[in-house]
XYZ file of C-alpha atoms in Angstrom:
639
model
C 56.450 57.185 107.797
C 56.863 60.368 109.451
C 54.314 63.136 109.771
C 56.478 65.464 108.084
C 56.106 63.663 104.948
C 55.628 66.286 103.075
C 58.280 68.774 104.321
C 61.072 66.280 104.337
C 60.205 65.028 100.684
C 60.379 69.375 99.641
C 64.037 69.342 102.105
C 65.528 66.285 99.889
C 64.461 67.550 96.630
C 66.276 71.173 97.409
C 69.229 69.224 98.746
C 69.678 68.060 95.313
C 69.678 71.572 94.346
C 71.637 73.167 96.762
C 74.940 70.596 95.855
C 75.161 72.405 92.911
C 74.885 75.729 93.460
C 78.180 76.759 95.184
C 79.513 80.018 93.984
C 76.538 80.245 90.836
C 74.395 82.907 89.767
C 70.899 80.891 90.546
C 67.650 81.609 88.166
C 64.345 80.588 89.799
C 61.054 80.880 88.272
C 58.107 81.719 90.874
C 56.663 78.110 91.817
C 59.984 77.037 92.360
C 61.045 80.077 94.489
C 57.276 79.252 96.253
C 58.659 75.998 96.736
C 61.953 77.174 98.270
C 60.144 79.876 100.329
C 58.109 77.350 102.111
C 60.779 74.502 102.207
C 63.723 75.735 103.455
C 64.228 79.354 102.894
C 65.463 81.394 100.688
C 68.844 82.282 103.153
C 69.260 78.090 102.816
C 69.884 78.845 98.707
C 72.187 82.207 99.921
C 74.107 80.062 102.357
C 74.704 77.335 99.366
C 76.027 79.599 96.844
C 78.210 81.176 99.391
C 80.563 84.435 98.312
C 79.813 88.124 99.284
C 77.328 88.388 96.527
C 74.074 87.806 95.753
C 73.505 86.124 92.701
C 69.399 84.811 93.035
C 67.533 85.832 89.506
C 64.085 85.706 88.419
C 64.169 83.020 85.529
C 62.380 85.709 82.940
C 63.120 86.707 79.303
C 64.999 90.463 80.453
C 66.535 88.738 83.481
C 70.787 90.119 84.029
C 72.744 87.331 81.938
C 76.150 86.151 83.965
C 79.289 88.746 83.989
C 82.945 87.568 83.310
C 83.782 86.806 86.757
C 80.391 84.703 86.685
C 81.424 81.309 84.900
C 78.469 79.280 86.378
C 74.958 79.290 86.296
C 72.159 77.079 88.071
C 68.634 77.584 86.520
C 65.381 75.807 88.487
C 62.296 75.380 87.000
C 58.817 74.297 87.799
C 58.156 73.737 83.789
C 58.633 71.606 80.811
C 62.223 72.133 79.500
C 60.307 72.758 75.611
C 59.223 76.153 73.387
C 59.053 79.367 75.314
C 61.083 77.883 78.293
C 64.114 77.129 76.293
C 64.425 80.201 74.386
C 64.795 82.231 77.619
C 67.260 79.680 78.428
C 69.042 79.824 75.510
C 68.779 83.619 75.704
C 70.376 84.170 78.841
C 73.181 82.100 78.400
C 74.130 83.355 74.495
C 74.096 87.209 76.780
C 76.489 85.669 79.513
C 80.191 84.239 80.471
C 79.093 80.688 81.455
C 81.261 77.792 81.372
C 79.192 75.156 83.287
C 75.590 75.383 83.242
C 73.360 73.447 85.391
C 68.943 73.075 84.980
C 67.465 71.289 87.310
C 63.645 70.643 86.125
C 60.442 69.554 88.101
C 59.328 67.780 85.435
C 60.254 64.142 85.068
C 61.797 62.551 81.941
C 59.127 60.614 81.405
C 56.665 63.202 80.987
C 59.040 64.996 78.416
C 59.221 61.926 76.165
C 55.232 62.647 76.478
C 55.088 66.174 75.426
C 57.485 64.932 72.674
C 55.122 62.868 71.302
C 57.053 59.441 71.994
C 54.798 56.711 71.846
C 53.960 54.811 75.050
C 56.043 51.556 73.973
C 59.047 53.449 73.052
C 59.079 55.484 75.867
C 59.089 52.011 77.803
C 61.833 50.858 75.657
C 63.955 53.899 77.223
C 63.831 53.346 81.142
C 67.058 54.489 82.422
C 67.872 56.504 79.346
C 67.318 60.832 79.318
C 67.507 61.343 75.580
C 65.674 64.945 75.629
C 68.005 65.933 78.326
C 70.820 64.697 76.800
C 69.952 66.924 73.646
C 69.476 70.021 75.976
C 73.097 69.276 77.287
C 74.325 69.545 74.528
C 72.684 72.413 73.028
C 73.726 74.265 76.378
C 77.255 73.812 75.752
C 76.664 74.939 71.949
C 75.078 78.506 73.442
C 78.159 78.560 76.248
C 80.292 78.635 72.980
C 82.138 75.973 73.561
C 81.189 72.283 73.572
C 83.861 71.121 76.084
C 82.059 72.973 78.639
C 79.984 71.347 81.324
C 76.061 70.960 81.342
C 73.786 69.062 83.618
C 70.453 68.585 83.030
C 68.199 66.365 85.289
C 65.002 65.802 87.196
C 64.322 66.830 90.992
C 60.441 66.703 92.047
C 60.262 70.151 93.272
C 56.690 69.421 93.686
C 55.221 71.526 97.003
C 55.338 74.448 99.029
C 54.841 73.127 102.519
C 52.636 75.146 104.566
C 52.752 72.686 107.578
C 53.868 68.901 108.430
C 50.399 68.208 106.768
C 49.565 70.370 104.401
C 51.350 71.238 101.608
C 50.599 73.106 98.045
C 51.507 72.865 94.620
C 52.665 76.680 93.197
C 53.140 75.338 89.304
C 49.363 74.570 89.254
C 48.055 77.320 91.483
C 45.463 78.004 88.187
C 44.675 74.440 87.324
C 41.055 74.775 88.618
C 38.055 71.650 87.427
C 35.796 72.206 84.700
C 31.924 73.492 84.506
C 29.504 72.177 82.032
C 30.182 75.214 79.749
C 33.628 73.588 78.673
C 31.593 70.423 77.837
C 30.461 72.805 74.546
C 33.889 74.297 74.014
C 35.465 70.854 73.869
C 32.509 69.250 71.710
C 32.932 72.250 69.179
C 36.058 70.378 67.975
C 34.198 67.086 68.209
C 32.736 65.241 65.320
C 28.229 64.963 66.038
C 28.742 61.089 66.805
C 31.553 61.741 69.620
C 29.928 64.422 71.651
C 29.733 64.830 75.644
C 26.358 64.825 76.984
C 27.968 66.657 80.408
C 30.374 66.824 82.186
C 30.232 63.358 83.214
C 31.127 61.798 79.591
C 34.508 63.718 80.519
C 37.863 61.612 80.579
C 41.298 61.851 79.622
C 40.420 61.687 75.300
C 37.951 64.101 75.896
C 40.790 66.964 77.167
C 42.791 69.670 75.018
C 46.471 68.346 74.837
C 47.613 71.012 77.004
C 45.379 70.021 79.731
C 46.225 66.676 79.705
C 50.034 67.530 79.763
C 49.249 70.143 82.929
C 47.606 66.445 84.553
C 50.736 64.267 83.913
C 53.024 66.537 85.114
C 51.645 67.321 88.323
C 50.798 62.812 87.902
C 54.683 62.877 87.670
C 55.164 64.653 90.827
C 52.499 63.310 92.946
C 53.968 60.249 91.646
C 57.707 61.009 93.438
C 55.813 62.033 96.329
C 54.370 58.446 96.921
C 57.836 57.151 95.708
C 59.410 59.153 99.014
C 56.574 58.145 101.568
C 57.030 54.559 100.443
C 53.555 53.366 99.587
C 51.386 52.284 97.128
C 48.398 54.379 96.194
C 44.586 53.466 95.997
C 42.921 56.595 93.777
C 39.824 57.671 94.504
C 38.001 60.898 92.893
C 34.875 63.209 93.650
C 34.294 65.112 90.201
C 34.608 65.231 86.654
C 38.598 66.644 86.208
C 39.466 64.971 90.145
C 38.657 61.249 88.074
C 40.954 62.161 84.902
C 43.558 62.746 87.143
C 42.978 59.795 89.762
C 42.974 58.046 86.741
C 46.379 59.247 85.300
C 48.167 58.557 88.823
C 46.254 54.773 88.909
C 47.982 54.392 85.313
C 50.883 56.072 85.337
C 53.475 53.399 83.420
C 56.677 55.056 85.169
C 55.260 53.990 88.799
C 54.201 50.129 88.057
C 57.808 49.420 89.842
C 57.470 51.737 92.490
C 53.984 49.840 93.467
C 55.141 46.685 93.221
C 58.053 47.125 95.692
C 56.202 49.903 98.355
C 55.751 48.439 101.824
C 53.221 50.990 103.101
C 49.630 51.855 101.772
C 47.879 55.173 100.846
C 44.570 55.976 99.308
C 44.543 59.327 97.318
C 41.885 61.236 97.324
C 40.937 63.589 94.460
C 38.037 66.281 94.940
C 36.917 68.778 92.604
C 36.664 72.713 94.397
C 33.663 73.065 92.173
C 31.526 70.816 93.969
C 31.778 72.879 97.327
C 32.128 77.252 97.034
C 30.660 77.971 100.030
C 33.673 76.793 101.982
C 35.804 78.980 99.446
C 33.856 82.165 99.601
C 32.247 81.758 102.394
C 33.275 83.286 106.006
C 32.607 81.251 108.480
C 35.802 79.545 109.326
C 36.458 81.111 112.337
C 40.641 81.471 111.473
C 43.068 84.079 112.178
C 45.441 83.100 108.832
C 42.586 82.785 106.891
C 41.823 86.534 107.820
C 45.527 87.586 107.116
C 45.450 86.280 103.264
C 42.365 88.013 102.950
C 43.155 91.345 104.074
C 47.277 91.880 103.396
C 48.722 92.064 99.860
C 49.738 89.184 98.040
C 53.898 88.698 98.423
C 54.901 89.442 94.855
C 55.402 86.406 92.083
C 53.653 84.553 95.105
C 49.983 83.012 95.286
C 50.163 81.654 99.243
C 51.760 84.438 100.788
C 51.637 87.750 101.411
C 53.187 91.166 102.665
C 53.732 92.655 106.402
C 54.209 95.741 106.260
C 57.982 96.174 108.391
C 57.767 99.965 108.679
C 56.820 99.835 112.297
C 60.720 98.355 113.535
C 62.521 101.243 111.197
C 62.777 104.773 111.985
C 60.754 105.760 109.322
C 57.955 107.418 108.806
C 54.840 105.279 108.406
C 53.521 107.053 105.330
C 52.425 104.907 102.806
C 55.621 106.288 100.066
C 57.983 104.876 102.320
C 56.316 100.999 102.925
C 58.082 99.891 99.551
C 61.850 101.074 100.929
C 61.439 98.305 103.526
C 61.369 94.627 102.648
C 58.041 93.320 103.861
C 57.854 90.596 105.931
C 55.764 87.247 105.084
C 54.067 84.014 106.862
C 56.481 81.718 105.841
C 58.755 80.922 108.556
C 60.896 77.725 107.441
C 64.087 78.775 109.866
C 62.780 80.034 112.629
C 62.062 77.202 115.221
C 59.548 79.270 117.522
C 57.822 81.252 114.487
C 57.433 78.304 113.009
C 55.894 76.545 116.057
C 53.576 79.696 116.545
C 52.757 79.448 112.733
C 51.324 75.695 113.104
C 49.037 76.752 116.170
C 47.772 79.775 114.188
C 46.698 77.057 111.501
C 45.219 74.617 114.284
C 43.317 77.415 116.456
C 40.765 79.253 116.368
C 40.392 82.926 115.849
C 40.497 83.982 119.494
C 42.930 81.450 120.821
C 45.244 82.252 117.981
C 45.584 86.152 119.187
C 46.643 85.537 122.548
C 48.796 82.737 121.739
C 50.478 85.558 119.105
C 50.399 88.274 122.489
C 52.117 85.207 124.884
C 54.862 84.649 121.874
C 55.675 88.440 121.942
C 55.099 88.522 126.046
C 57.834 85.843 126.403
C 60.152 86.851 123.408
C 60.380 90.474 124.962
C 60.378 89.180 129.048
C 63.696 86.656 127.668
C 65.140 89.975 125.879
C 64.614 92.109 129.594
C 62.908 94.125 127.108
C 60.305 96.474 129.730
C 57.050 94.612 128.876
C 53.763 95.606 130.934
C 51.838 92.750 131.127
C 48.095 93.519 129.918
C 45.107 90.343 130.419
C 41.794 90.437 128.453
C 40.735 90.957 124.492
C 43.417 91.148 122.760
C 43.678 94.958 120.452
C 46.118 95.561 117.363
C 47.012 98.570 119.445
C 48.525 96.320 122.248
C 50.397 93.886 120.221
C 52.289 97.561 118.728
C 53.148 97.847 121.324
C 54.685 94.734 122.791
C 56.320 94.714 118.801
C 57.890 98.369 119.269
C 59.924 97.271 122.250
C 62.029 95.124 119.882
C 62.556 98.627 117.806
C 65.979 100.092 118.866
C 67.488 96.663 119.985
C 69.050 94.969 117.325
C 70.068 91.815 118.947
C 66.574 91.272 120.098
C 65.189 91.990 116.210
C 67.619 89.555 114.837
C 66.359 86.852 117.448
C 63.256 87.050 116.838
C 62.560 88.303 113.291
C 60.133 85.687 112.460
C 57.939 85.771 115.343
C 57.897 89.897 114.501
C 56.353 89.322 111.071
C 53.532 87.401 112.482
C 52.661 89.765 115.148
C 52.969 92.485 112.464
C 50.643 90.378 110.611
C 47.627 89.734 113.091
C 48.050 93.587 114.276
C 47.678 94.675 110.739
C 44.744 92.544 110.423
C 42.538 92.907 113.062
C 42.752 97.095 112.399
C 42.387 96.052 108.710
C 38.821 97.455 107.461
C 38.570 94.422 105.926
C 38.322 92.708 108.998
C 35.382 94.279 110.393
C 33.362 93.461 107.305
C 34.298 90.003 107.732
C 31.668 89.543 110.228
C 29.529 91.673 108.024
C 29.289 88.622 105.352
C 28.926 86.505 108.007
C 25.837 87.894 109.035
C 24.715 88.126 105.710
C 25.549 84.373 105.046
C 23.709 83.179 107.607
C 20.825 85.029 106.638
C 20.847 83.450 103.361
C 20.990 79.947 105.063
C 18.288 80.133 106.704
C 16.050 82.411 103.494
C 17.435 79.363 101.264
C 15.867 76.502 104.332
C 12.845 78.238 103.762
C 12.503 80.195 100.685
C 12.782 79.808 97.096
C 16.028 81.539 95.262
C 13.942 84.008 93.778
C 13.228 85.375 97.153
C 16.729 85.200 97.950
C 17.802 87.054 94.859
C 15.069 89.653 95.894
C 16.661 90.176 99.128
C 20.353 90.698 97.942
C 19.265 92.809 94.664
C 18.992 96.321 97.511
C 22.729 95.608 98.091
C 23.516 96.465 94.318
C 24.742 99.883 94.769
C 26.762 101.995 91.730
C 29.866 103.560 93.313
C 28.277 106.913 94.598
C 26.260 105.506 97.007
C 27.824 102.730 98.547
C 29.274 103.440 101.962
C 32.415 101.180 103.462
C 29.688 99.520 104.820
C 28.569 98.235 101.421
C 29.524 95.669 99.131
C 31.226 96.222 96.492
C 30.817 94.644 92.904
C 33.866 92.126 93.308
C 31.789 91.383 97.196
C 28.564 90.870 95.461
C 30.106 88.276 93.425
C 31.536 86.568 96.203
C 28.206 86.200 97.909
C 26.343 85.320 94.602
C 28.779 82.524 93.829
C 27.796 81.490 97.420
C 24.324 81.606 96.860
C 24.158 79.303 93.971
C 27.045 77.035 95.251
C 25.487 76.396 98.608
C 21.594 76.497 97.088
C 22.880 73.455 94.425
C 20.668 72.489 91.327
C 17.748 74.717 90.806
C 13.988 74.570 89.355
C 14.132 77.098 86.705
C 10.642 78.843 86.587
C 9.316 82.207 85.867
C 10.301 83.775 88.972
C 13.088 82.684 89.005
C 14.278 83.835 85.649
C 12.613 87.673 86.515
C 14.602 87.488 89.879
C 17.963 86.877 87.576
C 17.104 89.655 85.562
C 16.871 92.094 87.876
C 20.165 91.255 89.290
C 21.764 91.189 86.410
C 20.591 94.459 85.231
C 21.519 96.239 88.505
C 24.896 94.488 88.263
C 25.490 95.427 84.570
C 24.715 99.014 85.621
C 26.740 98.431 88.313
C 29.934 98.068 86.441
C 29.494 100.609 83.508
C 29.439 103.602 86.757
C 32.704 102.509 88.427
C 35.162 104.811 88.581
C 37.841 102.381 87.721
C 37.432 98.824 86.564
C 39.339 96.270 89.169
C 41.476 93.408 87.260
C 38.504 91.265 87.946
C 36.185 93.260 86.252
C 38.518 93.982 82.982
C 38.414 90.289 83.384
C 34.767 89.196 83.299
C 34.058 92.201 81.067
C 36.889 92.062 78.592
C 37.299 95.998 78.692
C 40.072 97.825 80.782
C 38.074 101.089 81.368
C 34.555 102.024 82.397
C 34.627 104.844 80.396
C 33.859 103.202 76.978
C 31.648 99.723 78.651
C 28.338 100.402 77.676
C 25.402 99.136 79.595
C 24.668 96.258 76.125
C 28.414 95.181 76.554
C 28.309 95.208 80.374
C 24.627 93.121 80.081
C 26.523 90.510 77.474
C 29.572 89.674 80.328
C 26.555 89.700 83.265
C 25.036 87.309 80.940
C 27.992 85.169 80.530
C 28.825 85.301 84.456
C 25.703 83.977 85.469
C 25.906 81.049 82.943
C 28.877 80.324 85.481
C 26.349 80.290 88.355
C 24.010 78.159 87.531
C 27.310 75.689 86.526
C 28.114 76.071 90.027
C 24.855 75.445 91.179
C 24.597 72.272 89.108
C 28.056 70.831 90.184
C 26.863 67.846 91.851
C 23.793 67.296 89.777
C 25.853 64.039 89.346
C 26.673 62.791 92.331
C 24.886 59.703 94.172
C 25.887 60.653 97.148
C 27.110 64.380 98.684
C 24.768 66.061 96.631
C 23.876 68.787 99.426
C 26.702 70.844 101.349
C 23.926 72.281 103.652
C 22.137 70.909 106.189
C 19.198 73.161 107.340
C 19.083 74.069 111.666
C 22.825 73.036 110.958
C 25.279 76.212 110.163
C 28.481 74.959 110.961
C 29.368 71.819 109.219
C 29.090 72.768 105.004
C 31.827 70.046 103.316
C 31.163 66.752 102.757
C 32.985 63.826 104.254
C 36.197 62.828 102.973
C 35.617 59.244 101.650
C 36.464 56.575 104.419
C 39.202 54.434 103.925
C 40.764 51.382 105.376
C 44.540 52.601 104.764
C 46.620 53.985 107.390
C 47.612 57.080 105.230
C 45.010 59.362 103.517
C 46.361 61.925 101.583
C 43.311 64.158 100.331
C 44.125 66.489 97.485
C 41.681 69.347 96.595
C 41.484 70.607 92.810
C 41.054 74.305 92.850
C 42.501 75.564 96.285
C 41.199 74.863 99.804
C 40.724 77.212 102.639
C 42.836 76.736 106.127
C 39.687 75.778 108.062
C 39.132 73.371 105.927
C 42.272 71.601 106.202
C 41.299 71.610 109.969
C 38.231 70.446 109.542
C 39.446 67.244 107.502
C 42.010 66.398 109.690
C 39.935 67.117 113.289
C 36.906 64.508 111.474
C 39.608 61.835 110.405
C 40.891 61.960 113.648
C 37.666 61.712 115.202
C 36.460 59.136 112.846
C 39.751 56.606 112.535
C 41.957 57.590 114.724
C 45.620 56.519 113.971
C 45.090 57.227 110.137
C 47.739 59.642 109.201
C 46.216 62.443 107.315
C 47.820 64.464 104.539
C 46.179 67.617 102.304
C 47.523 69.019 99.593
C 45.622 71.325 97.368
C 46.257 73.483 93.887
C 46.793 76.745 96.196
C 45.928 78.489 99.859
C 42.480 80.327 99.143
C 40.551 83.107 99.942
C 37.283 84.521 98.943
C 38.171 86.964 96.202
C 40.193 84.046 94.931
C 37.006 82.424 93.386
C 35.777 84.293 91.086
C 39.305 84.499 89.292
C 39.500 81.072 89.072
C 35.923 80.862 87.945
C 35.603 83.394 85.405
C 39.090 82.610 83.657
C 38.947 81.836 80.184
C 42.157 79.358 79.727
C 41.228 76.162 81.863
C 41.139 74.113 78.795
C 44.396 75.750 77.348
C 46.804 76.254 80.321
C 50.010 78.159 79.558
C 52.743 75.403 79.807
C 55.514 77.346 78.895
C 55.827 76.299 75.457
């Protein structure tokens, strides 16, 4: 098996798609376009449907139905092909000229005979038929208006986005995020006295909300496909409460019992649960350029791994900030671009300092193969240097269009290291390491103590100050690194303080951030009072002490901090006597992390291929979206 598993399983899949799109208007929902982004590039899908025009769409209930001169239309989707989905479907096509109509869904057959409610055995009974597709064919040609016009509907695992040859993420479940013990009493409130959970882990597959479980088997399905394409047979392992459901699901997943008798090759799968381990989330000690670029530049739009470089810089505009959204921004995802690409890989494998100057040697040798008038410049590395290596590519088209890719990354790290974010990145650092050592030798209440002068209401805090969405990031930390705690007295005063100064906190701002409206169900500071503000304080901190009781649990693993020791804060990925470990992390995992896995496996059993996949590419503020959402238990399918 290859080490670009992953990437050439994402390449075959869009293959599939791309034979069908000549000369189509194309709808995409995000996750697939994610997919697409990472795969093989959007320009791959422009080359496919060929013709003058461009003809991508945003699968979306206002998106531009097909004109007259438009008789064919390819829609992709991440999603069930059930409810909400199919209206849209149904109402784009009844608002356009089609005559052949093509979906193409990530979702296997199998699973939609599941969220049909077909019984196990009769769904076995089928094998090799598509009766729900079948019906959507047919009600496809009864919206074209005519029902001697051509539909196709049919499964392609459009699965991951894939960041590099071995690591890869999963866009459709960017939110699917394990549970705390407070949904143990949401999902016993529907639970007769005699069947209730005593914590989280009483949790299996019965225990879940139907949409939950369907969110599981589809990304099963998928997973599923993957193995199918790498040719083994999986052994499923699991660290945490939702990580088992699902190992379990993939272990006993009916559609696969062929695959696994006929695989030649051998994999163990390894699920882990984010919640067990937030320091490595929120913290800041991975010492990573990329992992400093998510974190300070704007998400890319209908995106959650990517994000925006400002372009202004190569146009002859004006850099005011009206003028940044009349430029296409640039991105990290370089799928067809062999030497951004390349560079991309080592900014993923290096660390902070080594990836700058390997971004300055890129630009050096891009300009000296241009004759571009480079002077050469040795030492640190300054945003103010790689301008201006960039703005020799400015006036010289040739030389842009050679070298677009590597462009947007050097845009990218020059944007970030002058990014104020970036110098408070070694602020938290500081501050974390601080509370490593007060947590070796203190109790929490002390800890508490010390962060509780940081609480600052918006006139007073400085840019050198944390703000409230900050101070969650390092009290998630706290309790996530600290693990399960002795409630006593002082502790519980030490809470209350915070909490208090926090709950202030958010009835002064100015302007409530989507992550406060979030936590505090209000959109404007104006009308939270300090009782409402106190009740979602209250609420948030019932989080925390979730967090800090994560691996309360756990046999083994049950500390993520070793004191003298400030370095080394996951666990161990469980050893294995396969030659393929695929590791996949519910909830997101950081690019240091993926590092860190695959430096110790390689360390540890050398020769053992290593592949991580994960929910989504994370960064601090991240966290406490994920944490504080109210919808784990119901996720929006689609339907």
């Amino acid at each position: 098996m290859s080490a670009s598993g992953v990437l050439s399983f994402t390449q075959q899949g869009w293959e599939q798609v791309l034979a069908k799109v000549k000369r189509a208007v194309v709808y995409l929902d995000s996750a697939c376009a994610e997919s697409l982004h990472w795969g093989c590039g959007s320009t791959r899908l422009l080359e496919a449907v060929g013709g003058p025009d461009c003809h991508l769409r945003e699968f979306e209930p206002d998106a531009v139905g097909g004109g007259a001169k438009q008789p064919k239309a390819v829609f992709v989707l991440s999603c069930l092909l059930k409810g909400r989905t199919v209206e849209i479907l149904r109402d784009i096509i009844c608002r356009s000229h089609f005559q052949y109509c093509v979906v193409v869904t990530a979702v296997s057959h199998a699973v939609h005979l599941t969220a049909n409610h077909v019984p196990a055995a009769a769904a076995a009974e089928m094998e090799g038929q598509q009766p729900v597709f079948e019906q959507l064919e047919e009600k496809l040609c009864e919206w074209m208006g005519n029902m001697n016009y051509t539909a196709e509907v049919f499964h392609v695992p459009l699965l991951l986005a894939p960041v590099a040859p071995h690591f890869a993420l999963t866009p459709a479940f960017a939110s699917l995020f394990p549970l705390l013990p407070q949904d143990v009493h949401l999902l016993n409130s529907t639970r007769p006295d005699k069947r209730k959970l005593g914590s989280l882990g009483d949790v299996d597959a019965t225990a879940l909300t139907p949409e939950l479980l369907l969110q599981i088997r589809c990304l099963v399905s998928g997973l599923s496909s993957l193995c199918e394409h790498l040719g083994v047979r999986e052994e499923c392992f699991a660290v945490g409460s939702l990580s088992r459901v699902i190992a379990a699901d993939l272990a006993n997943y009916a559609p696969a019992k062929n695959r696994k008798k006929t695989a030649a090759g051998r994999a163990s799968v390894v699920f882990m649960d984010r919640t067990l381990d937030l320091t490595g989330a929120v913290g800041h000690h991975g010492d990573n350029l990329v992992e400093k670029i998510i974190s300070a530049l704007p998400q890319l739009p209908g995106h959650t791994n990517d994000v925006m470089v400002n372009m202004i810089e190569l146009t002859a505009l004006q850099t005011e900030e009206e003028n940044c959204n009349v430029v296409a921004p640039g991105c990290l995802a370089q799928s067809n671009d062999t030497t951004a690409k390349a560079l991309w890989e080592a900014l993923l494998n290096t660390k902070h300092k080594e990836a700058v100057m390997e971004v300055r040697r890129h630009l050096v040798e891009a300009a000296s193969r241009e004759n571009l008038p480079i002077k050469m410049s040795m030492g640190r590395v300054t945003p103010g240097q790689l301008m201006s290596y960039i703005q020799l590519f400015k006036n010289n088209l040739k030389a842009l269009m050679n070298h677009c890719g590597l462009l947007q990354l050097g845009l990218a790290t020059a944007q970030t290291l002058k990014h104020p974010q970036t110098a408070k990145w070694d602020n938290f650092l500081a501050f974390e390491r601080l509370l490593l050592q007060s947590i070796g030798e203190s109790t929490m209440s002390v800890v508490l103590n010390q962060l509780l002068p940081m609480i600052k209401p918006v006139t007073q805090r400085t840019n050198e100050d944390y703000s409230p969405e900050e101070l969650l990031i390092l009290l998630i930390y706290i309790y996530s690194v600290t693990g399960e705690l002795t409630v006593d007295k002082d502790l519980g005063e030490a809470e209350e303080k915070v909490k208090k100064a926090l709950a202030q906190v958010f009835c002064e701002e100015s302007e409530l951030s989507p992550l406060l409206q979030k936590i505090t169900d209000w959109d404007s500071s104006i009308n939270l009072t300090f009782h409402k503000s106190k009740i979602a304080v209250d609420k948030l901190f019932t989080s925390l002490r979730d967090i800090a009781g994560a691996r309360s649990l756990m046999k083994q693993f049950k500390s993520v901090y070793v004191p003298g020791n400030h370095t080394h804060q996951v666990s161990r990925p469980h050893p294995s006597d396969y030659p393929v470990l695929i590791l996949f992390v519910v909830g997101g995992v950081t690019v240091s992390e993926v590092k860190m896995v695959k430096d110790l496996v390689a360390s540890l059993k050398p020769g053992t291929q290593v592949i991580v996949l994960s929910t989504r590419l994370l960064k601090p503020f991240n966290i406490p979206e994920l944490l504080f959402a109210t919808d784990r238990l119901h996720p929006d399918l689609g339907f």
